[in-house]
Coordinates of C-alpha atoms in Angstrom, one line a residue:
X1 CA -17.3 -3.0 42.6
X2 CA -19.1 -5.3 40.1
X3 CA -16.6 -4.5 37.4
X4 CA -13.6 -5.8 39.4
X5 CA -15.5 -8.9 40.5
X6 CA -16.5 -9.6 36.9
X7 CA -13.0 -9.1 35.6
X8 CA -11.8 -11.6 38.2
X9 CA -14.5 -14.1 37.1
X10 CA -13.4 -13.8 33.5
X11 CA -9.8 -14.4 34.4
X12 CA -9.9 -17.1 37.1
X13 CA -13.2 -19.0 36.6
X14 CA -14.1 -18.5 32.9
X15 CA -10.4 -18.5 32.1
X16 CA -10.9 -16.3 29.1
X17 CA -8.0 -15.1 27.0
X18 CA -6.4 -11.8 27.8
X19 CA -7.8 -10.3 24.6
X20 CA -11.3 -11.5 25.5
X21 CA -11.1 -10.1 29.0
X22 CA -10.0 -6.7 27.7
X23 CA -12.6 -6.7 24.9
X24 CA -15.5 -7.6 27.2
X25 CA -14.5 -5.0 29.8
X26 CA -14.2 -2.3 27.0
X27 CA -17.6 -3.3 25.7
X28 CA -19.2 -3.1 29.2
X29 CA -17.5 0.3 29.8
X30 CA -19.1 1.5 26.6
X31 CA -22.5 0.2 27.7
X32 CA -22.0 1.7 31.2
X33 CA -21.4 5.2 29.7
X34 CA -24.5 4.8 27.5
X35 CA -26.7 3.8 30.4
X36 CA -25.4 6.6 32.6
X37 CA -26.0 9.2 29.9
X38 CA -29.4 8.0 28.7
X39 CA -30.9 6.5 31.8
X40 CA -28.8 7.7 34.7
X41 CA -28.4 4.0 35.6
X42 CA -24.8 2.9 36.6
X43 CA -23.9 -0.6 35.2
X44 CA -21.5 -1.5 37.9
X45 CA -23.5 -0.4 40.9
X46 CA -25.2 -3.2 42.9
X47 CA -28.2 -1.0 43.8
X48 CA -28.8 0.3 40.3
X49 CA -27.9 -2.7 38.1
X50 CA -31.2 -4.3 39.1
X51 CA -33.1 -1.5 37.3
X52 CA -31.5 -2.2 33.9
X53 CA -34.1 -3.6 31.5
X54 CA -34.2 -5.5 28.3
X55 CA -35.5 -2.3 26.6
X56 CA -32.5 -0.3 27.7
X57 CA -30.1 -2.9 26.3
X58 CA -32.1 -3.0 23.0
X59 CA -31.8 0.8 22.8
X60 CA -28.0 0.5 23.1
X61 CA -27.8 -2.2 20.4
X62 CA -29.9 0.0 18.1
X63 CA -27.5 2.9 18.7
X64 CA -24.5 0.7 17.8
X65 CA -26.1 -0.3 14.5
X66 CA -27.0 3.3 13.7
X67 CA -23.3 4.2 14.2
X68 CA -22.4 1.6 11.5
X69 CA -20.9 -1.1 13.8
X70 CA -20.5 -4.3 11.9
X71 CA -22.7 -7.3 12.7
X72 CA -19.6 -9.1 14.0
X73 CA -18.7 -6.3 16.4
X74 CA -22.3 -5.9 17.6
X75 CA -22.5 -9.7 18.2
X76 CA -19.3 -9.6 20.3
X77 CA -20.6 -6.7 22.4
X78 CA -23.9 -8.5 23.0
X79 CA -21.9 -11.6 24.0
X80 CA -20.1 -9.5 26.6
X81 CA -23.4 -8.2 28.0
X82 CA -25.0 -11.6 28.1
X83 CA -22.0 -13.0 29.9
X84 CA -22.0 -10.2 32.4
X85 CA -25.7 -10.5 33.3
X86 CA -25.5 -14.3 33.4
X87 CA -22.7 -13.9 36.0
X88 CA -24.7 -11.3 38.0
X89 CA -27.7 -13.7 38.1
X90 CA -25.6 -16.6 39.2
X91 CA -24.2 -14.4 42.0
X92 CA -27.7 -13.3 43.0
X93 CA -27.1 -9.7 42.1
X94 CA -30.1 -9.6 39.8
X95 CA -33.3 -11.6 39.9
X96 CA -33.7 -11.9 36.1
X97 CA -31.3 -11.6 33.2
X98 CA -32.3 -8.7 31.0
X99 CA -29.9 -9.8 28.3
X100 CA -31.2 -13.3 28.0
X101 CA -33.6 -12.4 25.2
X102 CA -31.2 -10.3 23.2
X103 CA -31.2 -11.5 19.6
X104 CA -27.7 -12.0 18.1
X105 CA -27.9 -11.2 14.4
X106 CA -26.6 -14.1 12.3
X107 CA -23.3 -13.3 10.8
X108 CA -21.5 -15.1 8.0
X109 CA -18.1 -16.5 8.8
X110 CA -15.5 -14.8 6.7
X111 CA -13.1 -17.0 4.8
X112 CA -9.5 -17.0 6.2
X113 CA -7.0 -14.9 4.3
X114 CA -3.8 -16.8 3.4
X115 CA -0.7 -16.7 1.3
X116 CA -0.2 -18.8 -1.8
X117 CA 2.6 -21.3 -1.6
X118 CA 4.7 -19.4 -4.1
X119 CA 4.2 -16.2 -2.0
X120 CA 5.3 -18.1 1.1
X121 CA 8.5 -19.3 -0.7
X122 CA 9.2 -15.8 -1.8
X123 CA 8.6 -14.5 1.7
X124 CA 11.4 -16.7 3.2
X125 CA 13.7 -16.1 0.3
X126 CA 13.3 -12.4 0.9
X127 CA 14.0 -12.7 4.6
X128 CA 17.2 -14.8 4.0
X129 CA 18.5 -12.4 1.3
X130 CA 18.1 -9.4 3.6
X131 CA 20.0 -10.9 6.5
X132 CA 22.2 -8.1 7.9
X133 CA 23.6 -10.2 10.8
X134 CA 21.7 -8.2 13.4
X135 CA 19.9 -9.7 16.4
X136 CA 16.6 -8.1 15.3
X137 CA 16.8 -9.9 11.9
X138 CA 17.6 -13.2 13.4
X139 CA 14.7 -12.9 15.9
X140 CA 12.2 -11.7 13.2
X141 CA 13.1 -14.6 10.9
X142 CA 12.7 -17.1 13.7
X143 CA 9.4 -15.4 14.7
X144 CA 7.9 -15.6 11.2
X145 CA 9.2 -19.2 10.7
X146 CA 7.5 -20.3 13.9
X147 CA 4.2 -18.5 13.1
X148 CA 4.0 -20.2 9.7
X149 CA 5.7 -23.5 10.7
X150 CA 3.5 -24.1 13.8
X151 CA 0.4 -21.9 13.2
X152 CA 0.7 -20.1 16.5
X153 CA -1.4 -17.1 17.5
X154 CA 0.3 -13.8 18.2
X155 CA -0.4 -14.0 21.9
X156 CA 1.0 -17.5 22.0
X157 CA 4.3 -16.4 20.5
X158 CA 4.6 -13.4 22.8
X159 CA 3.9 -15.6 25.8
X160 CA 6.2 -18.4 24.7
X161 CA 8.7 -19.3 27.4
X162 CA 12.3 -20.5 26.7
X163 CA 11.4 -23.7 28.6
X164 CA 8.6 -24.5 26.1
X165 CA 10.8 -24.7 23.1
X166 CA 12.4 -28.1 22.7
X167 CA 15.0 -28.0 19.9
X168 CA 16.1 -31.6 20.6
X169 CA 12.6 -33.0 20.0
X170 CA 11.7 -30.3 17.4
X171 CA 8.5 -29.3 19.2
X172 CA 7.0 -26.5 21.1
X173 CA 4.6 -26.6 24.0
X174 CA 2.0 -24.0 23.6
X175 CA -0.3 -22.5 26.2
X176 CA -3.4 -21.5 24.2
X177 CA -6.8 -20.1 24.8
X178 CA -8.4 -21.1 28.1
X179 CA -4.9 -22.1 29.3
X180 CA -5.2 -25.3 27.2
X181 CA -1.8 -26.8 26.5
X182 CA -0.8 -28.5 23.2
X183 CA 2.3 -29.8 21.7
X184 CA 3.1 -28.6 18.1
X185 CA 6.0 -30.2 16.2
X186 CA 8.1 -28.3 13.7
X187 CA 10.5 -29.1 10.9
X188 CA 14.1 -28.4 10.0
X189 CA 13.6 -24.9 8.7
X190 CA 12.0 -23.8 11.9
X191 CA 14.6 -25.6 13.9
X192 CA 17.5 -24.0 12.1
X193 CA 16.0 -20.5 12.4
X194 CA 15.3 -20.9 16.1
X195 CA 18.8 -22.2 16.7
X196 CA 20.3 -19.3 14.7
X197 CA 18.3 -16.8 16.7
X198 CA 19.6 -18.3 20.0
X199 CA 23.2 -18.3 18.7
X200 CA 23.0 -14.6 17.7
X201 CA 21.4 -13.7 21.1
X202 CA 24.2 -15.5 22.9
X203 CA 26.9 -13.8 20.8
X204 CA 25.4 -10.4 21.6
X205 CA 24.9 -11.3 25.3
X206 CA 21.1 -10.8 25.1
X207 CA 19.4 -13.0 27.7
X208 CA 16.8 -15.5 26.4
X209 CA 16.0 -17.1 29.7
X210 CA 12.3 -16.4 30.5
X211 CA 10.5 -15.4 27.4
X212 CA 11.8 -17.0 24.2
X213 CA 11.4 -14.0 21.9
X214 CA 12.8 -10.8 23.4
X215 CA 13.8 -7.2 22.6
X216 CA 17.5 -6.3 22.5
X217 CA 17.2 -5.2 26.2
X218 CA 15.9 -8.7 27.1
X219 CA 12.3 -7.6 27.7
X220 CA 9.5 -9.6 26.0
X221 CA 7.9 -8.6 22.7
X222 CA 4.7 -6.7 22.6
X223 CA 1.7 -7.1 20.2
X224 CA 2.2 -4.1 18.0
X225 CA 5.9 -5.0 17.3
X226 CA 4.9 -8.5 16.2
X227 CA 2.2 -7.0 14.0
X228 CA 4.7 -4.5 12.4
X229 CA 7.3 -7.2 11.7
X230 CA 4.8 -9.5 10.0
X231 CA 3.1 -6.7 8.2
X232 CA 6.4 -5.4 6.8
X233 CA 7.5 -8.7 5.3
X234 CA 4.0 -9.8 4.0
X235 CA 3.7 -6.4 2.3
X236 CA 6.8 -7.2 0.3
X237 CA 5.5 -10.4 -1.2
X238 CA 1.7 -10.1 -1.3
X239 CA -1.0 -7.7 -2.3
X240 CA -3.3 -8.9 0.5
X241 CA -5.0 -6.0 2.4
X242 CA -4.8 -8.0 5.6
X243 CA -1.2 -8.7 6.6
X244 CA -1.5 -9.6 10.3
X245 CA 0.3 -12.5 12.2
X246 CA -3.0 -14.4 12.0
X247 CA -2.6 -14.6 8.2
X248 CA 0.4 -16.9 8.7
X249 CA -1.7 -19.1 11.0
X250 CA -4.4 -19.3 8.3
X251 CA -1.6 -20.1 5.7
X252 CA -0.3 -22.8 8.0
X253 CA -3.7 -24.5 8.2
X254 CA -4.6 -24.0 4.5
X255 CA -1.3 -25.4 3.2
X256 CA -1.6 -28.5 5.5
X257 CA -5.1 -29.2 4.3
X258 CA -4.0 -28.7 0.6
X259 CA -1.3 -31.3 1.1
X260 CA -3.7 -33.9 2.5
X261 CA -3.5 -33.4 6.3
X262 CA -6.4 -34.8 8.3
X263 CA -8.8 -32.1 9.5
X264 CA -8.8 -33.4 13.0
X265 CA -5.0 -33.3 13.1
X266 CA -5.1 -29.7 12.0
X267 CA -7.7 -28.9 14.7
X268 CA -5.3 -30.3 17.3
X269 CA -2.3 -28.4 16.0
X270 CA -4.3 -25.1 16.0
X271 CA -5.7 -25.7 19.4
X272 CA -9.3 -25.3 18.3
X273 CA -11.9 -26.4 20.9
X274 CA -14.2 -27.9 18.2
X275 CA -14.0 -29.0 14.6
X276 CA -16.4 -26.3 13.4
X277 CA -13.7 -23.6 13.7
X278 CA -11.3 -25.7 11.6
X279 CA -13.7 -26.6 8.9
X280 CA -13.7 -23.1 7.6
X281 CA -10.3 -23.9 5.9
X282 CA -12.0 -26.5 3.7
X283 CA -13.7 -23.7 1.8
X284 CA -10.4 -22.4 0.6
X285 CA -9.5 -25.7 -0.8
X286 CA -12.6 -26.2 -2.9
X287 CA -10.9 -25.3 -6.2
X288 CA -8.1 -27.7 -5.5
X289 CA -10.5 -30.4 -4.5
X290 CA -12.4 -29.9 -7.8
X291 CA -9.2 -30.2 -9.7
X292 CA -8.3 -33.4 -7.9
X293 CA -11.8 -34.8 -8.6
X294 CA -11.6 -34.0 -12.3
X295 CA -8.2 -35.7 -12.6
X296 CA -8.9 -38.7 -10.3
X297 CA -12.6 -39.7 -10.6
X298 CA -13.3 -41.9 -13.6
X299 CA -16.7 -40.3 -14.4
X300 CA -15.2 -36.8 -14.1
X301 CA -12.4 -37.8 -16.5
X302 CA -14.9 -39.1 -19.1
X303 CA -16.8 -35.8 -18.8
X304 CA -13.6 -33.8 -19.5
X305 CA -12.8 -36.0 -22.5
X306 CA -16.3 -35.6 -23.9
X307 CA -16.1 -31.8 -23.5
X308 CA -13.0 -32.0 -25.7
X309 CA -14.8 -33.7 -28.6

């Protein structure tokens, strides 16, 4: 079946992340249901897929927009379709790619949401003051310290193996998107929280042997739990509407940049493939850069003085 073959291609050849694999297959299933209903043309049948036209795909895109899909969502679905038909063409399943002329609507990149430094300090003070000595609290504290201290993605934290955490060297080896590995150092606060977590786990005879972060029964964490933990604590210190684990990753990058870190260094720490993805954080620092400019540049200083006359 074409769906199974494409799933294997995404995983083994394209080496897409688990989230991307699932999203692409969901999008294609949605398109398949549409084509079956409107045109009686199965998307994953080798005999019928050759009959799918550019016009059919355009009709689906139009239907998505009529149902108030955001431009970003539509663009992702179109990317899935383009990738699928590009794969089919490379395998000789279709003579032409009907998705090649699909126009992806330009979408503005939204600015990252992040905590202010004072909010971050309050966050960790709140966590420390609510320590009840439980395994869950020790784990959650270590989890949040690592998310903020190293800027890891949620999937990277969940997949983190015990062998990838080096407390002696104060660094963690991370397997990121596309199975790209990177080394991320961490400071004393992260070190202490990770060490405390391991000590509590040992005291309560909870095995931390394969996955580093586990449930009380020794099984690895799952995405919704990590989200709930972060959402709970961020909700106590911030009025941000978005309170996902990725907010801590954005906060990590923004605070590094605010304190003078090199953009290329931040790119490597985040595991970005290109600098363009990292440059978005510079927009959040414009106000601070203006303040630095006014204080440091001779001409700017003169302007400020004249304004005071």
